[in-house]
Amino acid sequence: METYDNPVLERLPLHLKRFIVPQYYERYTAIDQAVWRYVMRQNYAYLRDIAYYPYIPGLRKAGLSIEQIPDLRAMNDSLKQIGWGAATVDGFIPPAAFMEFQAYRVLVVAADIRQIEHIEYTPAPDIIHESSGHAPIIGEPEYAEYLQYFGEIGTKAMFSEKDFELYEAIRNLSILKESNRTTAEQLAAAEKQLTVIQDNMGEPSEMALLSRLHWWTVEYGLIGTIANPKIYGAGLLSSIGESASCMRLEVPKIPYSLSALAYSYDITKPQPQLFVTPDFKHLRHVLDQFADTMSFRIGGTIGLEKAIACKNPCTLVYSSGLQVTGVFQAGITSTEIEYIKTVGPTALAYADKQLEGHGKTYHAAGFGSPVGRLSDAEKAMEDFDDADLERYGIEIDERAFLTFTSGIEVRGVVRSIVRQNQKIQLITLSPCQVVDNRTCQILFDPEWGIYDMAVGEKIVSVFCGAADKEAYEQGTAVSATSTVIQELDEQSRAKDHLYSMIRKKRIGQERDVTLAEIYHSIKRDFPTDWLAYVETLEMAIHDEDLPLADEIEKQLQDIVYAHQHLTKLILDGIHLARNDQIALLLGE
């Protein structure tokens, strides 16, 4: 993992650090730098009037400059002053990992930057969205607390196997859209695959619903009043197209509430409506309303059903505090859970730390255990003291007969009893037989080995993933698909060399070539490159070379006439160059 001298990053667990990739700053081309600079100049000028007020000073707090793509080391030097960090990742990462980074107060920043063709908006995560969108607003303490709290809730959210299929499809499509090697056939196939998955998702999971709340707040949220909202969502703050269009009257503004769950979203299109919160405290209130319906807070049969549907490792928590992590199958339930069952590697933990000797290699074939109270017992077995244990014949090296109110019976020789925090959590028996007396079904037989019986009257919590992620998730792979490093052909290299000259000219490092010569090179070799013209127009106006500025602007107007879809980008560039708003904002 790349090091950034930030204690926030140093505290990250290993299973998250495996998602972090080097930034490779030297890979950014001069064109990339020009794209960053254009977007940031437009944002800086425009957002002062419609962004939530801490945004502009927040840019400085986050260590961001309008002149160059941020170096993550510089960002971390600034962010650690407010208790946050930033780390580069490879495009989209799984939602659960994204949420957990957030819980650790770390912004994940996609190292890539959008192509000039997608300068207004890209469905793929990129460094413009992640840094200029997310980073500035976390300088506001109440919002930063909400972001972290959302991450903590999101880390516990249950997802379905369809969610992971959707994640991989979105990731694949975003990579293809930003690659200059993608064919029309590849793009069409990826879009079709995504549509098929989206159309067959079934009931949305907790993670899918939570993602909607994240989208309508963290990504596309407005704050204030319906009549006068301000932008705080990162998706809007980093989109020079949608940050303007979203304020139009035809885009409905809705008071933010739990009703936002009913609105799905499409990352490839402008949002058809937006939600307005009166303040950041309200965001947490709505989030808590939803969290109260989630399995990690309610447990029980509903939580178990979601764990079974997930078909991925989940964790069930007994009322004793014992945590069981594995892939769950249907056990035995009536109105309450009576017997749980996992298949494949399973681990036992307490307080998110694996119990010694109870990792997934020991329980490699699965795990099963009753849930509930012993027949005629006045209290839960987890609360038994030594006298209670003796009364029910639960003594080391003695044979015990434990009959639960469900009718499940455990018969075996007690070998050990694990008690933590004054709660009995685990009783190990060998030899042992477990039988459901109602059906005579054998749930465990002495020939199968040692029986570890979990102790607890109820399942109080169910959440996705492992209790002890460090121990359970070792060796888990990241996505097999990687973002594509853009390959420059001869023409692209020539264009990048031209942009490099423009950049050096602007900062005073290029004295052998005049601005007029650069302009004529653009006109000769890349006559429709509007961004190169905009960059030279700024310098011509700055140098008070008005004839050259007028000639450049005429070329830009000709491009507008021939390429209508570039109208807003070009006219915004001309307007900013002519009015020099950036210098005004910076007090120059």
Coordinates of C-alpha atoms in Angstrom, one line a residue:
M1 CA 0.0 0.0 0.0
E2 CA 1.2 3.5 -0.8
T3 CA 2.0 5.5 2.3
Y4 CA 0.7 9.0 2.9
D5 CA 1.9 9.9 6.4
N6 CA -1.7 10.0 7.7
P7 CA -2.6 8.2 11.0
V8 CA -6.2 7.8 9.7
L9 CA -4.9 5.6 6.9
E10 CA -2.5 3.7 9.2
R11 CA -5.5 2.6 11.3
L12 CA -7.2 0.9 8.3
P13 CA -7.6 -2.9 8.7
L14 CA -5.7 -5.1 6.2
H15 CA -8.8 -6.2 4.4
L16 CA -9.5 -2.6 3.3
K17 CA -5.9 -1.8 2.5
R18 CA -5.9 -4.5 -0.2
F19 CA -8.2 -2.2 -2.3
I20 CA -5.7 0.7 -2.2
V21 CA -3.6 1.2 -5.4
P22 CA -0.8 3.6 -6.1
Q23 CA -1.8 6.9 -7.7
Y24 CA 1.0 6.9 -10.3
Y25 CA 0.8 10.7 -10.6
E26 CA 3.2 10.6 -13.6
R27 CA 0.5 8.9 -15.7
Y28 CA -1.6 12.0 -15.9
T29 CA -1.1 13.6 -19.2
A30 CA -1.1 17.4 -20.0
I31 CA -4.6 16.9 -21.4
D32 CA -5.7 15.3 -18.1
Q33 CA -4.4 18.4 -16.3
A34 CA -6.3 20.6 -18.7
V35 CA -9.5 18.7 -18.1
W36 CA -9.1 19.1 -14.3
R37 CA -8.3 22.8 -14.6
Y38 CA -11.3 23.5 -16.8
V39 CA -13.7 21.7 -14.5
M40 CA -12.3 23.3 -11.4
R41 CA -12.3 26.8 -12.9
Q42 CA -16.0 26.4 -13.9
N43 CA -16.9 24.9 -10.5
Y44 CA -15.0 27.6 -8.6
A45 CA -16.7 30.4 -10.5
Y46 CA -20.2 28.9 -10.6
L47 CA -20.6 27.1 -7.3
R48 CA -19.9 30.1 -5.1
D49 CA -23.6 31.1 -5.6
I50 CA -25.3 27.7 -5.4
A51 CA -23.1 25.5 -3.3
Y52 CA -23.5 25.1 0.4
Y53 CA -21.3 27.9 1.8
P54 CA -18.4 25.8 3.2
Y55 CA -17.6 24.4 -0.3
I56 CA -15.3 27.2 -1.4
P57 CA -13.1 27.3 1.7
G58 CA -13.4 23.5 1.8
L59 CA -11.4 23.3 -1.4
R60 CA -8.5 24.8 0.5
K61 CA -9.1 22.7 3.6
A62 CA -8.9 19.6 1.4
G63 CA -5.6 20.6 -0.2
L64 CA -7.1 21.1 -3.6
S65 CA -5.9 23.5 -6.3
I66 CA -7.7 24.6 -9.5
E67 CA -4.4 24.4 -11.4
Q68 CA -3.5 20.8 -11.1
I69 CA -4.8 17.3 -10.3
P70 CA -4.3 16.7 -6.6
D71 CA -1.5 14.6 -5.4
L72 CA -2.9 12.3 -2.7
R73 CA 0.1 13.0 -0.5
A74 CA -0.8 16.7 -0.4
M75 CA -4.5 15.9 0.1
N76 CA -3.7 13.7 3.1
D77 CA -1.5 16.4 4.6
S78 CA -4.5 18.7 4.6
L79 CA -7.2 16.1 5.4
K80 CA -5.5 14.7 8.4
Q81 CA -5.8 18.2 10.0
I82 CA -9.6 17.5 10.2
G83 CA -9.3 13.8 11.1
W84 CA -9.8 12.3 7.6
G85 CA -7.8 10.7 4.9
A86 CA -7.9 9.8 1.3
A87 CA -6.7 6.7 -0.6
T88 CA -6.7 5.8 -4.3
V89 CA -8.6 2.8 -5.5
D90 CA -9.2 1.1 -8.9
G91 CA -12.6 2.5 -10.0
F92 CA -15.7 1.2 -8.4
I93 CA -15.1 -1.0 -5.3
P94 CA -17.8 -3.2 -3.6
P95 CA -20.4 -1.1 -1.8
A96 CA -19.7 -2.8 1.6
A97 CA -16.0 -1.9 1.3
F98 CA -16.8 1.7 0.2
M99 CA -19.0 2.1 3.3
E100 CA -16.4 0.7 5.6
F101 CA -13.8 3.1 4.3
Q102 CA -16.3 5.9 5.0
A103 CA -16.8 4.5 8.6
Y104 CA -13.0 4.8 9.1
R105 CA -13.2 8.4 7.8
V106 CA -11.3 7.7 4.6
L107 CA -12.4 9.0 1.2
V108 CA -11.8 6.5 -1.6
V109 CA -10.5 8.3 -4.7
A110 CA -10.5 6.7 -8.1
A111 CA -7.1 7.4 -9.5
D112 CA -8.4 7.8 -13.1
I113 CA -9.7 11.0 -14.6
R114 CA -12.4 11.4 -17.2
Q115 CA -11.7 11.8 -20.8
I116 CA -12.4 15.2 -22.4
E117 CA -15.4 13.6 -24.2
H118 CA -17.0 13.1 -20.7
I119 CA -15.9 16.4 -19.2
E120 CA -19.4 17.4 -18.1
Y121 CA -20.2 14.1 -16.4
T122 CA -18.9 10.5 -16.3
P123 CA -20.7 7.5 -14.8
A124 CA -17.3 6.1 -13.8
P125 CA -15.8 7.3 -10.5
D126 CA -12.8 9.6 -11.2
I127 CA -10.5 11.9 -9.3
I128 CA -12.6 14.9 -10.2
H129 CA -15.7 13.5 -8.6
E130 CA -14.1 11.9 -5.6
S131 CA -11.8 14.8 -4.6
S132 CA -13.5 18.0 -5.7
G133 CA -16.9 16.5 -5.0
H134 CA -16.5 14.7 -1.7
A135 CA -13.5 16.2 0.0
P136 CA -14.4 20.0 0.4
I137 CA -17.7 19.4 2.2
I138 CA -16.2 17.2 4.9
G139 CA -14.7 20.3 6.5
E140 CA -18.2 20.8 7.8
P141 CA -18.2 18.9 11.2
E142 CA -21.9 17.9 11.2
Y143 CA -21.7 16.6 7.6
A144 CA -18.5 14.7 8.3
E145 CA -20.2 13.0 11.3
Y146 CA -23.1 12.0 9.1
L147 CA -20.8 10.6 6.4
Q148 CA -18.9 8.5 9.0
Y149 CA -22.2 7.3 10.6
F150 CA -23.6 6.4 7.2
G151 CA -20.5 4.3 6.7
E152 CA -21.0 2.5 10.0
I153 CA -24.6 1.7 9.1
G154 CA -23.7 0.7 5.6
T155 CA -21.1 -1.7 6.8
K156 CA -23.8 -3.8 8.5
A157 CA -26.3 -3.7 5.5
M158 CA -27.4 -7.0 4.1
F159 CA -27.0 -7.5 0.3
S160 CA -28.3 -10.1 -2.1
E161 CA -26.3 -12.1 -4.6
K162 CA -28.0 -9.9 -7.3
D163 CA -26.4 -6.8 -5.8
F164 CA -22.9 -8.2 -6.4
E165 CA -23.9 -9.1 -10.0
L166 CA -25.1 -5.5 -10.5
Y167 CA -21.9 -4.1 -9.0
E168 CA -19.8 -6.1 -11.4
A169 CA -21.9 -5.1 -14.4
I170 CA -21.8 -1.4 -13.4
R171 CA -18.1 -1.5 -12.9
N172 CA -17.5 -3.3 -16.2
L173 CA -19.7 -0.7 -18.1
S174 CA -18.0 2.3 -16.5
I175 CA -14.6 0.9 -17.4
L176 CA -15.6 0.3 -21.0
K177 CA -17.1 3.8 -21.3
E178 CA -13.9 5.5 -20.2
S179 CA -11.6 3.3 -22.4
N180 CA -10.5 4.6 -25.8
R181 CA -10.2 0.9 -26.9
T182 CA -13.8 0.0 -26.4
T183 CA -15.7 -1.1 -29.5
A184 CA -19.4 -0.3 -30.1
E185 CA -20.2 -4.0 -29.9
Q186 CA -18.5 -4.3 -26.4
L187 CA -20.4 -1.3 -25.1
A188 CA -23.7 -2.5 -26.4
A189 CA -23.2 -6.0 -24.9
A190 CA -22.2 -4.4 -21.5
E191 CA -25.2 -2.1 -21.5
K192 CA -27.5 -5.1 -22.4
Q193 CA -26.1 -7.1 -19.6
L194 CA -26.6 -4.3 -17.1
T195 CA -30.2 -3.8 -18.3
V196 CA -31.0 -7.6 -17.9
I197 CA -29.6 -7.6 -14.3
Q198 CA -31.5 -4.4 -13.4
D199 CA -34.7 -5.8 -14.7
N200 CA -34.4 -8.9 -12.6
M201 CA -33.2 -7.7 -9.3
G202 CA -36.3 -8.7 -7.3
E203 CA -37.0 -7.0 -4.0
P204 CA -34.3 -4.5 -3.2
S205 CA -31.9 -5.5 -0.4
E206 CA -30.9 -3.4 2.6
M207 CA -27.8 -2.4 0.7
A208 CA -29.8 -1.4 -2.4
L209 CA -32.2 0.7 -0.3
L210 CA -29.3 2.2 1.7
S211 CA -27.6 3.1 -1.6
R212 CA -30.6 5.1 -2.5
L213 CA -30.4 7.2 0.6
H214 CA -26.7 7.6 0.0
W215 CA -27.4 8.7 -3.6
W216 CA -30.0 11.3 -2.7
T217 CA -27.9 12.8 0.1
V218 CA -24.1 12.2 -0.2
E219 CA -24.1 12.2 -4.0
Y220 CA -27.1 14.4 -5.1
G221 CA -28.3 16.1 -2.0
L222 CA -29.5 19.7 -1.7
I223 CA -29.8 21.6 1.6
G224 CA -31.9 24.6 2.7
T225 CA -35.4 25.3 1.6
I226 CA -37.4 24.1 -1.4
A227 CA -37.5 27.7 -2.7
N228 CA -33.7 28.3 -2.1
P229 CA -31.7 25.1 -2.0
K230 CA -27.9 24.8 -2.0
I231 CA -25.8 22.0 -3.4
Y232 CA -23.9 19.7 -1.1
G233 CA -24.0 16.4 -3.0
A234 CA -20.6 15.3 -4.5
G235 CA -22.2 14.2 -7.8
L236 CA -23.5 17.7 -8.3
L237 CA -20.5 19.5 -7.0
S238 CA -18.2 17.7 -9.5
S239 CA -20.5 17.9 -12.6
I240 CA -20.3 21.1 -14.4
G241 CA -23.3 20.1 -16.5
E242 CA -25.7 18.9 -13.8
S243 CA -24.7 21.4 -11.2
A244 CA -26.3 24.0 -13.5
S245 CA -29.2 22.0 -14.9
C246 CA -30.4 20.7 -11.5
M247 CA -31.4 24.2 -10.4
R248 CA -34.0 24.5 -13.2
L249 CA -37.6 24.7 -12.1
E250 CA -38.5 21.7 -14.2
V251 CA -36.3 19.5 -11.9
P252 CA -38.7 18.8 -8.9
K253 CA -37.3 19.5 -5.4
I254 CA -38.7 17.3 -2.8
P255 CA -38.4 17.5 1.1
Y256 CA -36.0 14.8 2.1
S257 CA -37.6 12.0 4.1
L258 CA -37.7 8.2 4.3
S259 CA -39.9 8.4 1.2
A260 CA -36.7 8.8 -0.9
L261 CA -36.3 5.0 -0.6
A262 CA -39.1 4.7 -3.2
Y263 CA -36.9 6.5 -5.8
S264 CA -34.4 4.4 -7.7
Y265 CA -31.6 6.0 -9.7
D266 CA -29.7 5.7 -12.9
I267 CA -26.0 6.7 -12.7
T268 CA -25.8 7.2 -16.5
K269 CA -28.5 10.0 -16.7
P270 CA -29.3 13.4 -15.1
Q271 CA -31.5 13.0 -12.0
P272 CA -35.2 13.5 -12.7
Q273 CA -35.8 14.9 -9.1
L274 CA -33.7 15.9 -6.1
F275 CA -34.2 16.0 -2.4
V276 CA -33.7 18.9 0.0
T277 CA -32.8 18.5 3.7
P278 CA -33.3 21.5 6.0
D279 CA -29.9 20.7 7.8
F280 CA -27.5 17.8 8.2
K281 CA -29.0 16.7 11.5
H282 CA -32.1 15.8 9.6
L283 CA -30.1 13.4 7.4
R284 CA -29.0 11.4 10.5
H285 CA -32.6 11.3 11.7
V286 CA -33.8 9.8 8.5
L287 CA -30.9 7.4 8.4
D288 CA -31.7 6.2 11.9
Q289 CA -35.4 5.6 10.9
F290 CA -34.2 3.3 8.2
A291 CA -31.5 1.6 10.4
D292 CA -34.2 0.7 12.8
T293 CA -35.7 -1.6 10.2
M294 CA -32.4 -3.3 9.3
S295 CA -31.4 -6.8 10.3
F296 CA -28.4 -5.8 12.4
R297 CA -30.9 -4.0 14.8
I298 CA -33.8 -6.4 14.7
G299 CA -32.2 -9.8 14.2
G300 CA -34.7 -12.7 14.4
T301 CA -36.2 -14.7 11.6
I302 CA -36.3 -11.7 9.3
G303 CA -32.5 -11.3 9.6
L304 CA -31.9 -15.1 9.1
E305 CA -34.0 -15.1 5.9
K306 CA -32.0 -12.2 4.5
A307 CA -28.8 -14.0 5.4
I308 CA -29.9 -17.1 3.6
A309 CA -30.9 -15.1 0.6
C310 CA -27.6 -13.4 0.5
K311 CA -25.7 -16.6 -0.3
N312 CA -22.5 -15.0 1.0
P313 CA -20.9 -14.9 4.4
C314 CA -23.1 -13.2 7.0
T315 CA -22.9 -13.0 10.8
L316 CA -25.6 -14.0 13.3
V317 CA -25.3 -12.7 16.8
Y318 CA -26.7 -14.6 19.8
S319 CA -28.1 -12.7 22.8
S320 CA -25.0 -14.1 24.7
G321 CA -22.8 -12.0 22.4
L322 CA -21.5 -15.0 20.4
Q323 CA -21.1 -14.3 16.7
V324 CA -21.4 -17.0 14.1
T325 CA -20.0 -16.1 10.6
G326 CA -20.7 -18.3 7.6
V327 CA -23.0 -18.9 4.6
F328 CA -26.4 -19.7 6.2
Q329 CA -28.9 -22.3 5.1
A330 CA -32.4 -23.0 6.2
G331 CA -32.3 -24.3 9.7
I332 CA -35.4 -24.9 11.9
T333 CA -37.8 -22.0 12.6
S334 CA -41.3 -21.5 13.7
T335 CA -42.3 -18.1 15.1
E336 CA -38.7 -17.9 16.4
I337 CA -35.3 -19.3 15.2
E338 CA -34.8 -22.8 16.8
Y339 CA -31.7 -24.1 15.0
I340 CA -29.2 -22.4 12.8
K341 CA -27.1 -24.0 10.1
T342 CA -24.2 -22.9 7.9
V343 CA -22.5 -24.6 5.0
G344 CA -18.8 -24.4 4.4
P345 CA -16.1 -22.4 6.3
T346 CA -17.6 -20.9 9.5
A347 CA -16.0 -18.9 12.4
L348 CA -17.1 -18.0 15.9
A349 CA -16.3 -14.6 17.4
Y350 CA -17.0 -12.3 20.3
A351 CA -16.9 -8.5 20.1
D352 CA -15.7 -8.8 16.5
K353 CA -12.7 -10.9 17.5
Q354 CA -12.4 -14.6 16.5
L355 CA -12.5 -17.1 19.3
E356 CA -9.2 -19.0 19.6
G357 CA -9.5 -22.3 17.9
H358 CA -12.8 -21.5 16.2
G359 CA -11.7 -20.2 12.8
K360 CA -13.0 -21.2 9.4
T361 CA -10.4 -23.9 9.0
Y362 CA -11.6 -25.6 12.2
H363 CA -15.3 -25.3 11.2
A364 CA -14.5 -25.9 7.6
A365 CA -17.6 -28.1 6.9
G366 CA -20.2 -25.8 8.5
F367 CA -21.8 -25.3 11.9
G368 CA -25.2 -25.9 13.5
S369 CA -26.6 -25.1 16.9
P370 CA -29.9 -24.6 18.7
V371 CA -31.3 -21.3 19.7
G372 CA -33.6 -20.8 22.7
R373 CA -34.2 -21.7 26.3
L374 CA -34.0 -25.0 28.1
S375 CA -37.4 -26.6 29.0
D376 CA -38.6 -25.6 32.5
A377 CA -35.7 -23.1 32.8
E378 CA -36.6 -19.8 34.6
K379 CA -33.8 -18.0 32.8
A380 CA -31.7 -18.2 29.6
M381 CA -28.8 -20.6 29.7
E382 CA -26.4 -17.8 28.8
D383 CA -27.2 -16.3 32.3
F384 CA -26.7 -19.5 34.2
D385 CA -24.4 -19.3 37.2
D386 CA -22.4 -22.3 38.6
A387 CA -25.4 -23.4 40.7
D388 CA -27.7 -23.3 37.6
L389 CA -25.2 -25.4 35.6
E390 CA -25.0 -28.0 38.3
R391 CA -28.8 -28.1 38.6
Y392 CA -29.1 -28.9 34.9
G393 CA -26.3 -31.4 34.9
I394 CA -23.9 -29.2 32.9
E395 CA -20.5 -30.2 34.4
I396 CA -17.1 -30.8 32.9
D397 CA -16.6 -34.5 31.9
E398 CA -20.2 -35.4 32.9
R399 CA -22.9 -36.5 30.5
A400 CA -25.6 -33.8 29.9
F401 CA -29.1 -34.1 28.5
L402 CA -30.2 -30.7 27.4
T403 CA -33.8 -30.4 26.1
F404 CA -34.9 -27.1 24.6
T405 CA -38.4 -25.7 24.6
S406 CA -38.4 -26.3 20.8
G407 CA -38.0 -30.0 21.3
I408 CA -34.4 -30.2 20.2
E409 CA -32.3 -32.3 22.5
V410 CA -28.5 -32.2 22.9
R411 CA -27.0 -35.4 24.5
G412 CA -23.3 -35.6 25.2
V413 CA -20.3 -35.3 27.5
V414 CA -19.4 -31.7 28.4
R415 CA -15.7 -31.0 27.6
S416 CA -15.5 -27.2 28.0
I417 CA -17.6 -24.1 28.8
V418 CA -16.7 -20.7 27.4
R419 CA -18.0 -17.7 29.4
Q420 CA -17.2 -14.1 28.6
N421 CA -18.5 -10.9 30.2
Q422 CA -20.6 -13.1 32.6
K423 CA -22.4 -14.8 29.7
I424 CA -22.1 -18.4 28.7
Q425 CA -21.4 -18.5 25.0
L426 CA -20.2 -21.9 24.0
I427 CA -20.4 -25.4 25.4
T428 CA -18.3 -28.1 23.7
L429 CA -19.5 -31.8 24.0
S430 CA -17.9 -35.0 22.8
P431 CA -19.2 -37.5 22.0
C432 CA -22.5 -35.8 21.3
Q433 CA -25.8 -36.3 19.5
V434 CA -28.3 -33.7 18.6
V435 CA -31.9 -34.7 17.7
D436 CA -35.1 -32.9 16.9
N437 CA -37.5 -35.0 19.0
R438 CA -40.5 -33.8 17.0
T439 CA -39.3 -35.3 13.8
C440 CA -36.6 -37.7 15.0
Q441 CA -34.2 -35.9 12.7
I442 CA -30.6 -36.3 13.7
L443 CA -28.9 -32.9 13.5
F444 CA -25.5 -34.0 14.8
D445 CA -24.1 -37.5 15.3
P446 CA -21.1 -38.6 17.4
E447 CA -19.3 -39.9 14.3
W448 CA -19.1 -36.3 12.9
G449 CA -16.7 -35.3 15.6
I450 CA -16.7 -32.7 18.4
Y451 CA -19.9 -30.6 18.8
D452 CA -19.6 -26.9 19.7
M453 CA -23.0 -25.7 20.9
A454 CA -23.6 -22.0 20.7
V455 CA -25.5 -20.6 23.7
G456 CA -28.1 -17.9 23.4
E457 CA -31.9 -17.5 23.8
K458 CA -32.3 -15.3 20.7
I459 CA -30.6 -14.0 17.6
V460 CA -30.4 -10.3 18.2
S461 CA -28.5 -9.1 15.2
V462 CA -27.8 -10.3 11.6
F463 CA -25.4 -8.4 9.3
C464 CA -23.5 -9.0 6.1
G465 CA -19.9 -10.0 6.2
A466 CA -17.7 -11.4 8.9
A467 CA -17.5 -10.4 12.5
D468 CA -13.7 -10.6 12.5
K469 CA -13.0 -9.5 8.9
E470 CA -9.2 -9.7 9.4
A471 CA -9.3 -13.4 10.4
Y472 CA -12.2 -14.5 8.1
E473 CA -11.5 -12.6 4.9
Q474 CA -7.8 -13.3 4.4
G475 CA -7.1 -14.1 0.8
T476 CA -10.4 -12.7 -0.5
A477 CA -9.8 -11.3 -4.0
V478 CA -10.8 -7.9 -5.3
S479 CA -12.6 -7.6 -8.6
A480 CA -11.1 -9.5 -11.5
T481 CA -11.8 -6.6 -13.9
S482 CA -9.4 -3.6 -13.8
T483 CA -9.6 -0.2 -15.1
V484 CA -7.8 0.4 -18.4
I485 CA -4.7 2.5 -18.8
Q486 CA -5.3 4.7 -21.8
E487 CA -2.9 4.0 -24.7
L488 CA -1.8 7.1 -26.6
D489 CA -1.4 6.7 -30.4
E490 CA 0.9 9.0 -32.4
Q491 CA -1.8 11.6 -32.9
S492 CA -2.7 11.6 -29.2
R493 CA 0.9 12.0 -28.2
A494 CA 1.2 14.9 -30.5
K495 CA -1.9 16.5 -29.0
D496 CA -0.6 15.9 -25.5
H497 CA 2.7 17.6 -26.4
L498 CA 0.7 20.6 -27.6
Y499 CA -1.2 20.7 -24.3
S500 CA 2.1 20.4 -22.5
M501 CA 3.4 23.5 -24.3
I502 CA 0.2 25.4 -23.4
R503 CA 0.7 24.5 -19.8
K504 CA 4.3 25.5 -19.7
K505 CA 3.5 28.7 -21.5
R506 CA 0.9 29.6 -18.8
I507 CA 3.3 29.0 -15.9
G508 CA 6.2 30.8 -17.6
Q509 CA 8.3 27.8 -18.5
E510 CA 8.0 28.0 -22.3
R511 CA 9.8 31.0 -23.8
D512 CA 10.9 29.6 -27.2
V513 CA 7.4 29.5 -28.6
T514 CA 5.0 32.4 -28.8
L515 CA 1.3 32.1 -27.9
A516 CA 0.5 33.0 -31.5
E517 CA 2.6 30.0 -32.7
I518 CA 0.8 27.7 -30.3
Y519 CA -2.6 29.0 -31.6
H520 CA -1.6 28.3 -35.2
S521 CA -0.4 24.8 -34.3
I522 CA -3.8 24.1 -32.8
K523 CA -5.5 25.5 -35.9
R524 CA -3.3 23.5 -38.2
D525 CA -3.2 20.2 -36.4
F526 CA -6.3 20.0 -34.2
P527 CA -8.7 22.6 -35.5
T528 CA -11.7 21.3 -33.5
D529 CA -10.0 21.0 -30.1
W530 CA -12.1 23.5 -28.2
L531 CA -10.3 23.1 -24.9
A532 CA -6.9 23.9 -26.3
Y533 CA -8.4 27.1 -27.8
V534 CA -10.0 28.0 -24.5
E535 CA -6.7 27.6 -22.7
T536 CA -4.9 29.9 -25.2
L537 CA -7.8 32.4 -25.1
E538 CA -7.3 32.8 -21.4
M539 CA -3.6 33.6 -21.9
A540 CA -4.2 36.0 -24.8
I541 CA -6.7 38.0 -22.6
H542 CA -4.3 37.9 -19.7
D543 CA -1.5 39.2 -22.0
E544 CA -3.8 41.8 -23.3
D545 CA -3.3 40.5 -26.9
L546 CA -6.8 41.4 -27.9
P547 CA -6.4 40.8 -31.7
L548 CA -5.3 37.2 -30.9
A549 CA -8.0 36.8 -28.4
D550 CA -10.6 37.9 -30.9
E551 CA -9.3 35.5 -33.5
I552 CA -9.3 32.5 -31.0
E553 CA -12.8 33.3 -30.0
K554 CA -13.9 33.3 -33.6
Q555 CA -12.5 29.8 -34.0
L556 CA -14.5 28.7 -30.9
Q557 CA -17.7 30.2 -32.3
D558 CA -17.1 28.3 -35.5
I559 CA -16.8 25.1 -33.5
V560 CA -20.1 25.9 -31.7
Y561 CA -21.8 26.3 -35.1
A562 CA -20.5 23.0 -36.3
H563 CA -20.8 21.0 -33.1
Q564 CA -23.9 22.1 -31.2
H565 CA -23.4 19.7 -28.3
L566 CA -20.3 21.6 -27.3
T567 CA -22.1 25.0 -27.0
K568 CA -22.3 25.2 -23.2
L569 CA -18.8 24.0 -22.6
I570 CA -17.3 26.5 -25.1
L571 CA -19.5 29.5 -24.1
D572 CA -18.7 28.9 -20.4
G573 CA -15.0 28.8 -21.2
I574 CA -15.2 32.0 -23.2
H575 CA -17.3 33.7 -20.4
L576 CA -14.8 32.7 -17.7
A577 CA -11.8 33.8 -19.7
R578 CA -13.4 37.2 -20.5
N579 CA -14.6 37.9 -17.0
D580 CA -11.6 36.5 -15.1
Q581 CA -13.8 35.4 -12.2
I582 CA -11.1 33.1 -10.8
A583 CA -8.7 36.0 -10.0
L584 CA -11.6 37.9 -8.4
L585 CA -12.5 34.9 -6.2
L586 CA -8.9 34.4 -5.2
G587 CA -8.5 38.1 -4.3
E588 CA -5.9 38.6 -7.0

